[in-house]
Amino acid sequence: MLGHAAVDVLARDFEVHATVRDPDRARRLGLDVPLHALDGAGPDAPATLDVILAATGAEAVVNCVGLVKQLEEASRPVPAITLNALFPHQAAEVCAARGARLIHVSTDCVFSGDLAPPDRYGEDDLPDCRDLYGRSKLLGEVVEDGLTLRTSIIGWELERASGLLEWLAGQAGGTIRGFANAWFSGLTTRALAAVIGELIADHPTLTGLYQVSTEPISKLDLVTRLDRALGLDCTIEPAAEPRVNRALDSTRFRAETGIEIPSWDEMIDDYATHTRPGRAT
């Protein structure tokens, strides 16, 4: 989900190479940058990444590899731990040896969501996730040898249809529930990619763990705005359950970088003007 958006946004200002499992398939889906085969779950992933860095001379590596919570594989220990926990640290070691900077993306799901709104989780709050996905992502956070951005995202997927936008688009004209007490402070994939671009260009020495968020929004408000912007004409029924608040506090990130995070209206308007990748709208 994030990878193809990062390629699209970052290629405007940088020379971008992308790693994918199947370069031929990725080209057919519209990825128009140099592609390199890499399977983050494979035993040869670190060695393959090292060869790619040696060949390209890359100065920065953005790790968008990971199993998202909606996928069945994320509930199985071997793939979840390999991709979400082990590979980021393997990539960090390879990058350090090659003098490249690693930017890794983590998730708000390291927290349980039991926090009462309007409070938000800070970097110093103890992660208290109870599921394999959250724990695997927590273990994958790279702090010493790179930059980890803890955040959450929505966006069009390149091929699969497991995310919020694909699900919502599939309900066009129908009736859906909107969760009034589920709070979200993430970014669209395009907005996060733009933030990463600013970090690469203007903050080359920033390392450690930082949370990146926008103003919290309820899932009810979010799907209502998306429905309107995308012209889906859904009937949205408010639902009081579930109650979950994974809103993140990004005060430290904003203060140290000066990067402005777009509002939800800005991010949604941007998505409404972009075609779904790999297919027609």
mmCIF file of C-alpha atoms in Angstrom:
data_model
loop_
_atom_site.group_PDB
_atom_site.id
_atom_site.type_symbol
_atom_site.label_atom_id
_atom_site.label_comp_id
_atom_site.label_asym_id
_atom_site.label_seq_id
_atom_site.Cartn_x
_atom_site.Cartn_y
_atom_site.Cartn_z
ATOM 1 C CA MET A 1 0.000 0.000 0.000
ATOM 2 C CA LEU A 2 2.694 2.496 0.999
ATOM 3 C CA GLY A 3 5.384 1.292 -1.387
ATOM 4 C CA HIS A 4 3.822 2.294 -4.702
ATOM 5 C CA ALA A 5 2.676 5.652 -3.279
ATOM 6 C CA ALA A 6 6.216 6.320 -2.066
ATOM 7 C CA VAL A 7 7.597 5.502 -5.518
ATOM 8 C CA ASP A 8 5.103 7.833 -7.188
ATOM 9 C CA VAL A 9 5.706 10.754 -4.819
ATOM 10 C CA LEU A 10 9.458 10.422 -4.258
ATOM 11 C CA ALA A 11 10.340 9.881 -7.929
ATOM 12 C CA ARG A 12 9.438 13.505 -8.588
ATOM 13 C CA ASP A 13 12.426 14.727 -6.583
ATOM 14 C CA PHE A 14 14.827 11.791 -6.264
ATOM 15 C CA GLU A 15 16.321 8.977 -8.290
ATOM 16 C CA VAL A 16 14.202 6.075 -7.049
ATOM 17 C CA HIS A 17 14.719 2.329 -7.345
ATOM 18 C CA ALA A 18 12.105 -0.084 -5.984
ATOM 19 C CA THR A 19 12.353 -3.639 -4.691
ATOM 20 C CA VAL A 20 9.427 -5.945 -5.422
ATOM 21 C CA ARG A 21 8.807 -9.659 -5.320
ATOM 22 C CA ASP A 22 7.831 -9.856 -9.001
ATOM 23 C CA PRO A 23 9.268 -7.088 -11.225
ATOM 24 C CA ASP A 24 7.308 -8.146 -14.333
ATOM 25 C CA ARG A 25 4.005 -8.000 -12.506
ATOM 26 C CA ALA A 26 4.920 -4.670 -10.879
ATOM 27 C CA ARG A 27 5.684 -3.167 -14.294
ATOM 28 C CA ARG A 28 2.314 -4.311 -15.611
ATOM 29 C CA LEU A 29 0.694 -2.548 -12.662
ATOM 30 C CA GLY A 30 2.398 0.721 -13.535
ATOM 31 C CA LEU A 31 5.597 0.992 -11.460
ATOM 32 C CA ASP A 32 7.782 3.015 -13.813
ATOM 33 C CA VAL A 33 11.152 3.058 -12.013
ATOM 34 C CA PRO A 34 14.089 0.616 -12.001
ATOM 35 C CA LEU A 35 12.901 -2.539 -10.225
ATOM 36 C CA HIS A 36 14.881 -5.153 -8.291
ATOM 37 C CA ALA A 37 13.593 -8.536 -7.124
ATOM 38 C CA LEU A 38 13.578 -8.935 -3.332
ATOM 39 C CA ASP A 39 11.510 -11.140 -1.035
ATOM 40 C CA GLY A 40 11.783 -9.771 2.492
ATOM 41 C CA ALA A 41 10.620 -13.103 3.907
ATOM 42 C CA GLY A 42 13.240 -15.122 2.064
ATOM 43 C CA PRO A 43 16.430 -16.407 3.684
ATOM 44 C CA ASP A 44 18.562 -14.506 1.154
ATOM 45 C CA ALA A 45 16.879 -11.137 1.739
ATOM 46 C CA PRO A 46 19.823 -9.446 3.529
ATOM 47 C CA ALA A 47 22.357 -10.621 0.936
ATOM 48 C CA THR A 48 20.062 -9.586 -1.910
ATOM 49 C CA LEU A 49 19.542 -6.149 -0.383
ATOM 50 C CA ASP A 50 23.302 -5.771 -0.005
ATOM 51 C CA VAL A 51 23.813 -6.531 -3.703
ATOM 52 C CA ILE A 52 21.125 -3.991 -4.638
ATOM 53 C CA LEU A 53 22.694 -1.267 -2.491
ATOM 54 C CA ALA A 54 26.123 -1.987 -3.936
ATOM 55 C CA ALA A 55 24.765 -1.753 -7.485
ATOM 56 C CA THR A 56 22.669 1.382 -7.009
ATOM 57 C CA GLY A 57 24.729 3.343 -4.488
ATOM 58 C CA ALA A 58 21.508 4.214 -2.686
ATOM 59 C CA GLU A 59 21.872 6.812 0.061
ATOM 60 C CA ALA A 60 18.506 6.132 1.704
ATOM 61 C CA VAL A 61 16.322 3.038 2.014
ATOM 62 C CA VAL A 62 12.626 3.378 2.850
ATOM 63 C CA ASN A 63 11.324 0.087 4.233
ATOM 64 C CA CYS A 64 7.695 -0.272 3.181
ATOM 65 C CA VAL A 65 7.810 -4.080 3.482
ATOM 66 C CA GLY A 66 5.441 -5.579 6.025
ATOM 67 C CA LEU A 67 2.332 -7.631 6.638
ATOM 68 C CA VAL A 68 -0.682 -5.470 7.415
ATOM 69 C CA LYS A 69 -3.159 -6.474 10.073
ATOM 70 C CA GLN A 70 -5.959 -7.258 7.613
ATOM 71 C CA LEU A 71 -4.028 -10.082 5.932
ATOM 72 C CA GLU A 72 -4.367 -13.660 7.150
ATOM 73 C CA GLU A 73 -0.573 -14.060 7.177
ATOM 74 C CA ALA A 74 -0.309 -11.399 9.885
ATOM 75 C CA SER A 75 -1.902 -13.826 12.350
ATOM 76 C CA ARG A 76 0.706 -16.532 11.666
ATOM 77 C CA PRO A 77 3.950 -16.341 13.661
ATOM 78 C CA VAL A 78 6.524 -17.222 10.990
ATOM 79 C CA PRO A 79 5.566 -14.707 8.263
ATOM 80 C CA ALA A 80 4.609 -11.989 10.767
ATOM 81 C CA ILE A 81 7.835 -12.251 12.744
ATOM 82 C CA THR A 82 10.015 -12.635 9.646
ATOM 83 C CA LEU A 83 8.677 -9.619 7.760
ATOM 84 C CA ASN A 84 7.579 -7.300 10.555
ATOM 85 C CA ALA A 85 10.181 -8.007 13.244
ATOM 86 C CA LEU A 86 13.305 -9.588 11.740
ATOM 87 C CA PHE A 87 13.686 -8.039 8.296
ATOM 88 C CA PRO A 88 13.791 -4.384 9.481
ATOM 89 C CA HIS A 89 16.803 -5.165 11.673
ATOM 90 C CA GLN A 90 18.470 -7.141 8.900
ATOM 91 C CA ALA A 91 17.937 -4.177 6.593
ATOM 92 C CA ALA A 92 19.359 -1.827 9.226
ATOM 93 C CA GLU A 93 22.559 -3.869 9.441
ATOM 94 C CA VAL A 94 22.962 -3.946 5.660
ATOM 95 C CA CYS A 95 22.304 -0.207 5.382
ATOM 96 C CA ALA A 96 24.790 0.592 8.143
ATOM 97 C CA ALA A 97 27.479 -1.471 6.427
ATOM 98 C CA ARG A 98 26.838 0.319 3.125
ATOM 99 C CA GLY A 99 26.562 3.812 4.603
ATOM 100 C CA ALA A 100 22.899 4.146 3.636
ATOM 101 C CA ARG A 101 20.179 5.584 5.822
ATOM 102 C CA LEU A 102 17.229 3.369 6.774
ATOM 103 C CA ILE A 103 13.774 4.875 7.228
ATOM 104 C CA HIS A 104 11.389 2.271 8.620
ATOM 105 C CA VAL A 105 7.618 2.582 9.028
ATOM 106 C CA SER A 106 5.910 1.201 12.139
ATOM 107 C CA THR A 107 2.301 1.350 13.321
ATOM 108 C CA ASP A 108 -0.047 2.754 15.947
ATOM 109 C CA CYS A 109 -1.099 -0.863 16.552
ATOM 110 C CA VAL A 110 1.793 -1.243 19.002
ATOM 111 C CA PHE A 111 -0.791 0.264 21.374
ATOM 112 C CA SER A 112 -3.957 -1.476 22.550
ATOM 113 C CA GLY A 113 -6.243 1.478 21.887
ATOM 114 C CA ASP A 114 -7.615 1.384 25.436
ATOM 115 C CA LEU A 115 -6.648 5.035 25.985
ATOM 116 C CA ALA A 116 -9.618 7.294 26.707
ATOM 117 C CA PRO A 117 -10.088 10.107 24.167
ATOM 118 C CA PRO A 118 -9.061 12.866 23.754
ATOM 119 C CA ASP A 119 -5.737 11.604 25.178
ATOM 120 C CA ARG A 120 -3.060 10.490 22.712
ATOM 121 C CA TYR A 121 -0.166 8.061 22.958
ATOM 122 C CA GLY A 122 3.335 9.531 23.125
ATOM 123 C CA GLU A 123 6.679 7.986 22.232
ATOM 124 C CA ASP A 124 7.377 7.413 25.924
ATOM 125 C CA ASP A 125 4.127 5.533 26.578
ATOM 126 C CA LEU A 126 4.602 1.802 27.054
ATOM 127 C CA PRO A 127 3.313 -0.185 24.051
ATOM 128 C CA ASP A 128 0.608 -2.546 25.324
ATOM 129 C CA CYS A 129 -0.607 -4.380 22.217
ATOM 130 C CA ARG A 130 -1.956 -7.861 22.823
ATOM 131 C CA ASP A 131 -1.946 -9.389 19.337
ATOM 132 C CA LEU A 132 0.803 -10.912 17.209
ATOM 133 C CA TYR A 133 0.640 -8.169 14.589
ATOM 134 C CA GLY A 134 1.238 -5.337 17.040
ATOM 135 C CA ARG A 135 3.971 -7.216 18.862
ATOM 136 C CA SER A 136 5.763 -8.137 15.638
ATOM 137 C CA LYS A 137 5.726 -4.508 14.493
ATOM 138 C CA LEU A 138 6.984 -3.367 17.888
ATOM 139 C CA LEU A 139 9.912 -5.781 17.678
ATOM 140 C CA GLY A 140 10.722 -4.412 14.230
ATOM 141 C CA GLU A 141 11.147 -0.808 15.319
ATOM 142 C CA VAL A 142 14.705 0.286 14.494
ATOM 143 C CA VAL A 143 15.932 2.932 16.919
ATOM 144 C CA GLU A 144 19.732 2.813 17.075
ATOM 145 C CA ASP A 145 20.661 2.309 13.411
ATOM 146 C CA GLY A 146 17.975 4.219 11.564
ATOM 147 C CA LEU A 147 14.791 6.249 11.733
ATOM 148 C CA THR A 148 11.466 4.647 12.622
ATOM 149 C CA LEU A 149 8.245 6.518 11.911
ATOM 150 C CA ARG A 150 5.389 5.186 14.036
ATOM 151 C CA THR A 151 2.157 6.078 12.275
ATOM 152 C CA SER A 152 -0.886 4.634 10.527
ATOM 153 C CA ILE A 153 -1.998 4.908 6.917
ATOM 154 C CA ILE A 154 -4.888 4.617 4.522
ATOM 155 C CA GLY A 155 -4.534 4.492 0.759
ATOM 156 C CA TRP A 156 -5.224 2.655 -2.456
ATOM 157 C CA GLU A 157 -3.488 -0.683 -2.803
ATOM 158 C CA LEU A 158 -1.615 -1.618 -5.952
ATOM 159 C CA GLU A 159 -3.313 -4.967 -6.500
ATOM 160 C CA ARG A 160 -4.944 -6.438 -3.403
ATOM 161 C CA ALA A 161 -8.189 -5.118 -1.969
ATOM 162 C CA SER A 162 -7.806 -5.542 1.791
ATOM 163 C CA GLY A 163 -7.669 -1.886 2.848
ATOM 164 C CA LEU A 164 -10.288 0.659 3.909
ATOM 165 C CA LEU A 165 -10.478 2.501 0.576
ATOM 166 C CA GLU A 166 -11.026 -0.639 -1.502
ATOM 167 C CA TRP A 167 -13.612 -1.907 0.966
ATOM 168 C CA LEU A 168 -15.432 1.432 0.973
ATOM 169 C CA ALA A 169 -15.378 1.705 -2.827
ATOM 170 C CA GLY A 170 -16.907 -1.771 -2.975
ATOM 171 C CA GLN A 171 -19.864 -0.598 -0.870
ATOM 172 C CA ALA A 172 -20.874 2.212 -3.263
ATOM 173 C CA GLY A 173 -24.593 2.876 -3.005
ATOM 174 C CA GLY A 174 -24.959 0.516 -0.058
ATOM 175 C CA THR A 175 -25.366 0.830 3.697
ATOM 176 C CA ILE A 176 -22.332 0.716 5.986
ATOM 177 C CA ARG A 177 -21.533 1.341 9.630
ATOM 178 C CA GLY A 178 -19.368 4.232 10.789
ATOM 179 C CA PHE A 179 -17.604 3.795 14.116
ATOM 180 C CA ALA A 180 -18.179 6.922 16.176
ATOM 181 C CA ASN A 181 -15.834 5.867 18.993
ATOM 182 C CA ALA A 182 -12.911 4.494 16.967
ATOM 183 C CA TRP A 183 -10.240 7.203 16.741
ATOM 184 C CA PHE A 184 -7.548 7.404 14.079
ATOM 185 C CA SER A 185 -4.713 9.908 13.595
ATOM 186 C CA GLY A 186 -2.866 8.431 10.629
ATOM 187 C CA LEU A 187 -2.058 9.846 7.210
ATOM 188 C CA THR A 188 -2.836 8.921 3.646
ATOM 189 C CA THR A 189 -0.022 7.020 1.963
ATOM 190 C CA ARG A 190 0.695 9.933 -0.355
ATOM 191 C CA ALA A 191 0.938 12.372 2.553
ATOM 192 C CA LEU A 192 3.299 10.080 4.466
ATOM 193 C CA ALA A 193 5.436 9.650 1.344
ATOM 194 C CA ALA A 194 5.714 13.428 1.075
ATOM 195 C CA VAL A 195 6.814 13.613 4.719
ATOM 196 C CA ILE A 196 9.456 10.968 4.036
ATOM 197 C CA GLY A 197 10.663 13.018 1.086
ATOM 198 C CA GLU A 198 11.122 16.054 3.331
ATOM 199 C CA LEU A 199 13.037 13.944 5.843
ATOM 200 C CA ILE A 200 15.386 12.657 3.149
ATOM 201 C CA ALA A 201 16.014 16.111 1.705
ATOM 202 C CA ASP A 202 16.076 18.311 4.795
ATOM 203 C CA HIS A 203 16.776 16.102 7.828
ATOM 204 C CA PRO A 204 19.470 13.623 6.756
ATOM 205 C CA THR A 205 20.779 12.970 10.281
ATOM 206 C CA LEU A 206 17.484 12.428 12.119
ATOM 207 C CA THR A 207 17.468 9.009 13.813
ATOM 208 C CA GLY A 208 15.472 7.213 16.476
ATOM 209 C CA LEU A 209 11.741 6.746 16.979
ATOM 210 C CA TYR A 210 9.237 9.462 16.074
ATOM 211 C CA GLN A 211 5.471 9.415 15.835
ATOM 212 C CA VAL A 212 3.853 11.026 12.805
ATOM 213 C CA SER A 213 0.174 11.910 13.027
ATOM 214 C CA THR A 214 -2.498 14.388 12.090
ATOM 215 C CA GLU A 215 -5.502 15.533 14.113
ATOM 216 C CA PRO A 216 -7.519 12.536 15.370
ATOM 217 C CA ILE A 217 -10.696 11.725 13.496
ATOM 218 C CA SER A 218 -13.414 9.188 14.257
ATOM 219 C CA LYS A 219 -13.877 6.378 11.761
ATOM 220 C CA LEU A 220 -17.458 7.652 11.343
ATOM 221 C CA ASP A 221 -16.235 11.090 10.311
ATOM 222 C CA LEU A 222 -13.503 9.578 8.146
ATOM 223 C CA VAL A 223 -15.761 7.303 6.086
ATOM 224 C CA THR A 224 -18.320 10.110 5.783
ATOM 225 C CA ARG A 225 -15.705 12.426 4.284
ATOM 226 C CA LEU A 226 -14.309 9.711 2.023
ATOM 227 C CA ASP A 227 -17.794 8.773 0.830
ATOM 228 C CA ARG A 228 -18.480 12.384 -0.090
ATOM 229 C CA ALA A 229 -15.106 12.990 -1.780
ATOM 230 C CA LEU A 230 -15.219 9.777 -3.818
ATOM 231 C CA GLY A 231 -18.897 10.148 -4.762
ATOM 232 C CA LEU A 232 -19.868 6.719 -3.409
ATOM 233 C CA ASP A 233 -23.362 7.655 -2.176
ATOM 234 C CA CYS A 234 -23.279 5.260 0.788
ATOM 235 C CA THR A 235 -25.796 5.342 3.614
ATOM 236 C CA ILE A 236 -23.695 5.510 6.779
ATOM 237 C CA GLU A 237 -25.192 4.333 10.070
ATOM 238 C CA PRO A 238 -23.357 5.482 13.232
ATOM 239 C CA ALA A 239 -22.197 2.653 15.521
ATOM 240 C CA ALA A 240 -21.082 3.116 19.133
ATOM 241 C CA GLU A 241 -18.877 0.004 19.162
ATOM 242 C CA PRO A 242 -16.022 -0.764 19.007
ATOM 243 C CA ARG A 243 -14.401 1.781 21.283
ATOM 244 C CA VAL A 244 -10.730 2.173 20.427
ATOM 245 C CA ASN A 245 -8.384 5.143 20.505
ATOM 246 C CA ARG A 246 -4.935 4.737 18.950
ATOM 247 C CA ALA A 247 -4.420 8.448 18.330
ATOM 248 C CA LEU A 248 -0.733 9.375 18.386
ATOM 249 C CA ASP A 249 0.926 12.533 19.696
ATOM 250 C CA SER A 250 3.460 13.824 17.150
ATOM 251 C CA THR A 251 4.431 17.001 19.025
ATOM 252 C CA ARG A 252 8.085 15.964 19.237
ATOM 253 C CA PHE A 253 8.331 15.184 15.518
ATOM 254 C CA ARG A 254 6.781 18.497 14.508
ATOM 255 C CA ALA A 255 8.945 20.477 16.909
ATOM 256 C CA GLU A 256 12.219 18.904 15.785
ATOM 257 C CA THR A 257 11.538 18.893 12.038
ATOM 258 C CA GLY A 258 9.155 21.781 11.443
ATOM 259 C CA ILE A 259 7.295 19.562 8.986
ATOM 260 C CA GLU A 260 3.627 20.454 8.613
ATOM 261 C CA ILE A 261 1.218 17.531 8.429
ATOM 262 C CA PRO A 262 -1.746 18.127 6.083
ATOM 263 C CA SER A 263 -5.298 18.257 7.397
ATOM 264 C CA TRP A 264 -7.773 15.482 6.636
ATOM 265 C CA ASP A 265 -9.597 17.711 4.159
ATOM 266 C CA GLU A 266 -6.331 18.318 2.281
ATOM 267 C CA MET A 267 -5.356 14.651 2.245
ATOM 268 C CA ILE A 268 -8.779 13.414 1.154
ATOM 269 C CA ASP A 269 -9.045 16.043 -1.588
ATOM 270 C CA ASP A 270 -5.645 14.886 -2.866
ATOM 271 C CA TYR A 271 -6.808 11.264 -3.043
ATOM 272 C CA ALA A 272 -10.032 12.189 -4.787
ATOM 273 C CA THR A 273 -7.971 13.560 -7.693
ATOM 274 C CA HIS A 274 -5.730 10.497 -8.145
ATOM 275 C CA THR A 275 -6.625 7.348 -10.071
ATOM 276 C CA ARG A 276 -6.540 4.031 -8.270
ATOM 277 C CA PRO A 277 -3.201 2.431 -9.189
ATOM 278 C CA GLY A 278 -3.048 -0.681 -11.316
ATOM 279 C CA ARG A 279 -6.661 -0.331 -12.460
ATOM 280 C CA ALA A 280 -9.219 2.185 -13.666
ATOM 281 C CA THR A 281 -11.415 4.105 -11.263
#
